[in-house]
Amino acid sequence: MSSRDTILEIIGRSQAVILVLDEEGKIVYASEALENKLGYARSSVIGFSINDQQAKALSGQLWEKVREAQSSGSPWEGDLTIRARQNVLIPTHTTITPVSSGSDAKTSCVVVLSDISDIIKDRVQLSNERAKYRRHFQNTYNFLKATAHEIRTTMNSILGFTDLLQYDLEDTLGEEQSEFLRNIVSSGKRMIRTLTDIQELAELEAGNIVFHPQEILLDTVIENTVENILFLIKPENLKISTVIESPGAIAQLDKDRFRQVVENLVVNAIKFTDIGSVTIRQRRLSESFVSIFVEDTGVGISESFMKHLYQPFHQEETGFIDELAGSGLGLAITKRLIERMGGKIALQSTKRVGTTVTVDLPVLRWDKNVKKK
């Protein structure tokens, strides 16, 4: 068998329908798939022009594209519907490649028709699954939103009455009774924090949170955020420090959301560090990116727990500060906020040694007038 015959045999066995047309628009070759896929005998079309009825039965639109390709000398690619035997319509991905043997010669064409019925069926199924998921998610989101509102309203009433009891009965309550009231307040505030986190996570997942980017100097926001945290939380046996190694990072970010990211990470580090230090460090990663590190000497995270790190409601330890106790939503929210701002988060940790969280964020430029403190 000659090389030409071998090539023709390989082409003939292709799953795609392959047609070759000469310069006059006559079909001079058809692969076996014409019969296997479309039900037409090859002899019924070979030798016929694209203007003949036998050829037109396949698809009038196909031959229009063939004429355009032959006339322009440019290939064409797209999706066309082909009519098989018994009037069955088959969606295909079609390529038409004009072939010219010389500058003065007319152009012949190679047409390849690939059946994409299964692909379209998968697309429809995927689209239906997405719609089903969106409906399910929207129902869940609506339920969470309504439930959070009802519980928060009730809990605020409970906390309000508890505050009144503490104030009115301050001189008559015993120490144990006062402790009970303090526990009610503490648990109530924790419940409200959890509800707020659940609602925010749901809003993020639903894409309902609108970001308002503006030019901000990251150095200042980081330093102010840490100062505010230390004003509210005064951890004992802990050294908290901020180190701006590369000053002048100006970024186009939502200021409040960036502050929230820094606050979440720093509070998390303080919560899980009993003795030692928490260091917030800013460093230039490149001309276009800045790295922010939050390093602590706390309890650390086991290797087995790392896969659950950003999953909602997963928490390996409860932390040392009751007032900061959470529900395992902080990192899940933080990761989504960072990604929405075009950044990424990474975490390295060793159990009973400490943890370093790294956040990389895009910057607009570096202000050389901002000096290192």
CSV table of N, CA and C in Angstrom, one decimal, residues 119-175:
chain,number,residue,atom,x,y,z
A,119,ILE,N,-21.4,17.0,23.2
A,119,ILE,CA,-20.9,18.2,23.9
A,119,ILE,C,-22.1,19.1,24.2
A,120,ILE,N,-23.0,19.3,23.3
A,120,ILE,CA,-24.2,20.2,23.5
A,120,ILE,C,-25.0,19.6,24.6
A,121,LYS,N,-25.2,18.3,24.6
A,121,LYS,CA,-26.0,17.6,25.6
A,121,LYS,C,-25.4,17.9,27.0
A,122,ASP,N,-24.0,17.8,27.1
A,122,ASP,CA,-23.3,18.0,28.3
A,122,ASP,C,-23.5,19.5,28.7
A,123,ARG,N,-23.4,20.4,27.7
A,123,ARG,CA,-23.6,21.8,28.1
A,123,ARG,C,-25.0,22.1,28.6
A,124,VAL,N,-26.0,21.5,28.0
A,124,VAL,CA,-27.3,21.7,28.5
A,124,VAL,C,-27.5,21.1,29.9
A,125,GLN,N,-26.9,19.9,30.1
A,125,GLN,CA,-27.0,19.3,31.5
A,125,GLN,C,-26.3,20.2,32.5
A,126,LEU,N,-25.1,20.7,32.1
A,126,LEU,CA,-24.3,21.5,33.0
A,126,LEU,C,-25.1,22.8,33.3
A,127,SER,N,-25.7,23.4,32.3
A,127,SER,CA,-26.5,24.6,32.5
A,127,SER,C,-27.6,24.4,33.4
A,128,ASN,N,-28.3,23.2,33.3
A,128,ASN,CA,-29.4,22.9,34.2
A,128,ASN,C,-28.9,22.7,35.6
A,129,GLU,N,-27.7,22.0,35.7
A,129,GLU,CA,-27.2,21.8,37.1
A,129,GLU,C,-26.8,23.1,37.7
A,130,ARG,N,-26.2,24.0,36.9
A,130,ARG,CA,-25.9,25.3,37.5
A,130,ARG,C,-27.1,26.1,37.9
A,131,ALA,N,-28.2,26.0,37.1
A,131,ALA,CA,-29.4,26.7,37.5
A,131,ALA,C,-30.0,26.1,38.8
A,132,LYS,N,-29.9,24.8,38.9
A,132,LYS,CA,-30.4,24.1,40.1
A,132,LYS,C,-29.6,24.5,41.3
A,133,TYR,N,-28.3,24.5,41.1
A,133,TYR,CA,-27.4,25.0,42.2
A,133,TYR,C,-27.7,26.4,42.6
A,134,ARG,N,-27.9,27.3,41.6
A,134,ARG,CA,-28.2,28.7,41.9
A,134,ARG,C,-29.5,28.8,42.7
A,135,ARG,N,-30.5,28.1,42.3
A,135,ARG,CA,-31.8,28.1,43.0
A,135,ARG,C,-31.6,27.6,44.5
A,136,HIS,N,-30.9,26.5,44.6
A,136,HIS,CA,-30.6,25.9,45.9
A,136,HIS,C,-29.8,26.9,46.8
A,137,PHE,N,-28.8,27.5,46.2
A,137,PHE,CA,-28.0,28.4,46.9
A,137,PHE,C,-28.8,29.6,47.3
A,138,GLN,N,-29.6,30.2,46.4
A,138,GLN,CA,-30.4,31.3,46.7
A,138,GLN,C,-31.4,31.0,47.9
A,139,ASN,N,-32.0,29.8,47.8
A,139,ASN,CA,-32.9,29.5,48.9
A,139,ASN,C,-32.2,29.4,50.2
A,140,THR,N,-31.0,28.8,50.2
A,140,THR,CA,-30.2,28.7,51.4
A,140,THR,C,-29.8,30.1,51.9
A,141,TYR,N,-29.4,30.9,51.0
A,141,TYR,CA,-29.0,32.3,51.4
A,141,TYR,C,-30.1,33.1,52.0
A,142,ASN,N,-31.3,32.9,51.4
A,142,ASN,CA,-32.5,33.6,51.9
A,142,ASN,C,-32.9,33.1,53.3
A,143,PHE,N,-32.7,31.8,53.5
A,143,PHE,CA,-33.0,31.2,54.8
A,143,PHE,C,-32.1,31.7,55.8
A,144,LEU,N,-30.8,31.7,55.5
A,144,LEU,CA,-29.8,32.2,56.5
A,144,LEU,C,-30.0,33.6,56.8
A,145,LYS,N,-30.3,34.4,55.8
A,145,LYS,CA,-30.4,35.9,56.0
A,145,LYS,C,-31.6,36.1,56.9
A,146,ALA,N,-32.7,35.4,56.7
A,146,ALA,CA,-33.9,35.6,57.5
A,146,ALA,C,-33.7,35.1,58.9
A,147,THR,N,-33.1,33.9,59.0
A,147,THR,CA,-32.8,33.4,60.3
A,147,THR,C,-31.9,34.2,61.1
A,148,ALA,N,-30.8,34.7,60.5
A,148,ALA,CA,-29.8,35.5,61.2
A,148,ALA,C,-30.5,36.8,61.7
A,149,HIS,N,-31.4,37.4,60.9
A,149,HIS,CA,-32.1,38.6,61.3
A,149,HIS,C,-33.0,38.3,62.6
A,150,GLU,N,-33.7,37.2,62.5
A,150,GLU,CA,-34.6,36.9,63.6
A,150,GLU,C,-33.8,36.7,64.9
A,151,ILE,N,-32.8,35.8,64.8
A,151,ILE,CA,-32.0,35.5,66.0
A,151,ILE,C,-31.3,36.7,66.5
A,152,ARG,N,-30.7,37.5,65.6
A,152,ARG,CA,-30.0,38.7,66.1
A,152,ARG,C,-31.0,39.7,66.8
A,153,THR,N,-32.2,39.9,66.3
A,153,THR,CA,-33.1,40.7,67.0
A,153,THR,C,-33.5,40.2,68.4
A,154,THR,N,-33.7,38.9,68.4
A,154,THR,CA,-34.0,38.3,69.7
A,154,THR,C,-32.8,38.4,70.7
A,155,MET,N,-31.6,38.2,70.2
A,155,MET,CA,-30.5,38.2,71.0
A,155,MET,C,-30.2,39.6,71.5
A,156,ASN,N,-30.4,40.6,70.7
A,156,ASN,CA,-30.2,42.0,71.1
A,156,ASN,C,-31.1,42.3,72.3
A,157,SER,N,-32.3,41.8,72.2
A,157,SER,CA,-33.3,42.0,73.3
A,157,SER,C,-32.8,41.4,74.6
A,158,ILE,N,-32.3,40.1,74.5
A,158,ILE,CA,-31.8,39.4,75.6
A,158,ILE,C,-30.7,40.2,76.3
A,159,LEU,N,-29.7,40.6,75.4
A,159,LEU,CA,-28.6,41.4,75.9
A,159,LEU,C,-29.0,42.7,76.6
A,160,GLY,N,-30.0,43.3,76.0
A,160,GLY,CA,-30.5,44.6,76.5
A,160,GLY,C,-31.1,44.4,77.9
A,161,PHE,N,-31.9,43.4,78.1
A,161,PHE,CA,-32.5,43.1,79.4
A,161,PHE,C,-31.5,42.7,80.4
A,162,THR,N,-30.5,41.9,79.9
A,162,THR,CA,-29.4,41.5,80.8
A,162,THR,C,-28.6,42.7,81.3
A,163,ASP,N,-28.3,43.6,80.4
A,163,ASP,CA,-27.6,44.8,80.9
A,163,ASP,C,-28.5,45.6,81.9
A,164,LEU,N,-29.8,45.6,81.7
A,164,LEU,CA,-30.6,46.3,82.7
A,164,LEU,C,-30.6,45.6,84.1
A,165,LEU,N,-30.6,44.2,84.0
A,165,LEU,CA,-30.5,43.5,85.3
A,165,LEU,C,-29.2,43.7,86.0
A,166,GLN,N,-28.1,43.7,85.2
A,166,GLN,CA,-26.8,44.0,85.8
A,166,GLN,C,-26.7,45.4,86.5
A,167,TYR,N,-27.3,46.3,85.8
A,167,TYR,CA,-27.3,47.7,86.3
A,167,TYR,C,-28.2,47.9,87.6
A,168,ASP,N,-29.5,47.3,87.4
A,168,ASP,CA,-30.5,47.5,88.5
A,168,ASP,C,-30.2,46.7,89.7
A,169,LEU,N,-29.6,45.5,89.5
A,169,LEU,CA,-29.4,44.6,90.7
A,169,LEU,C,-27.9,44.5,91.1
A,170,GLU,N,-27.1,45.5,90.6
A,170,GLU,CA,-25.7,45.5,90.9
A,170,GLU,C,-25.4,45.3,92.4
A,171,ASP,N,-26.1,45.9,93.2
A,171,ASP,CA,-25.8,45.9,94.7
A,171,ASP,C,-26.5,44.7,95.4
A,172,THR,N,-27.4,44.0,94.7
A,172,THR,CA,-28.1,42.9,95.4
A,172,THR,C,-27.7,41.5,95.0
A,173,LEU,N,-27.1,41.4,93.8
A,173,LEU,CA,-26.7,40.1,93.3
A,173,LEU,C,-25.4,39.6,94.0
A,174,GLY,N,-25.4,38.3,94.2
A,174,GLY,CA,-24.2,37.7,94.7
A,174,GLY,C,-23.2,37.5,93.6
A,175,GLU,N,-21.9,37.1,93.9
A,175,GLU,CA,-20.9,36.9,92.9
A,175,GLU,C,-21.3,35.9,91.9
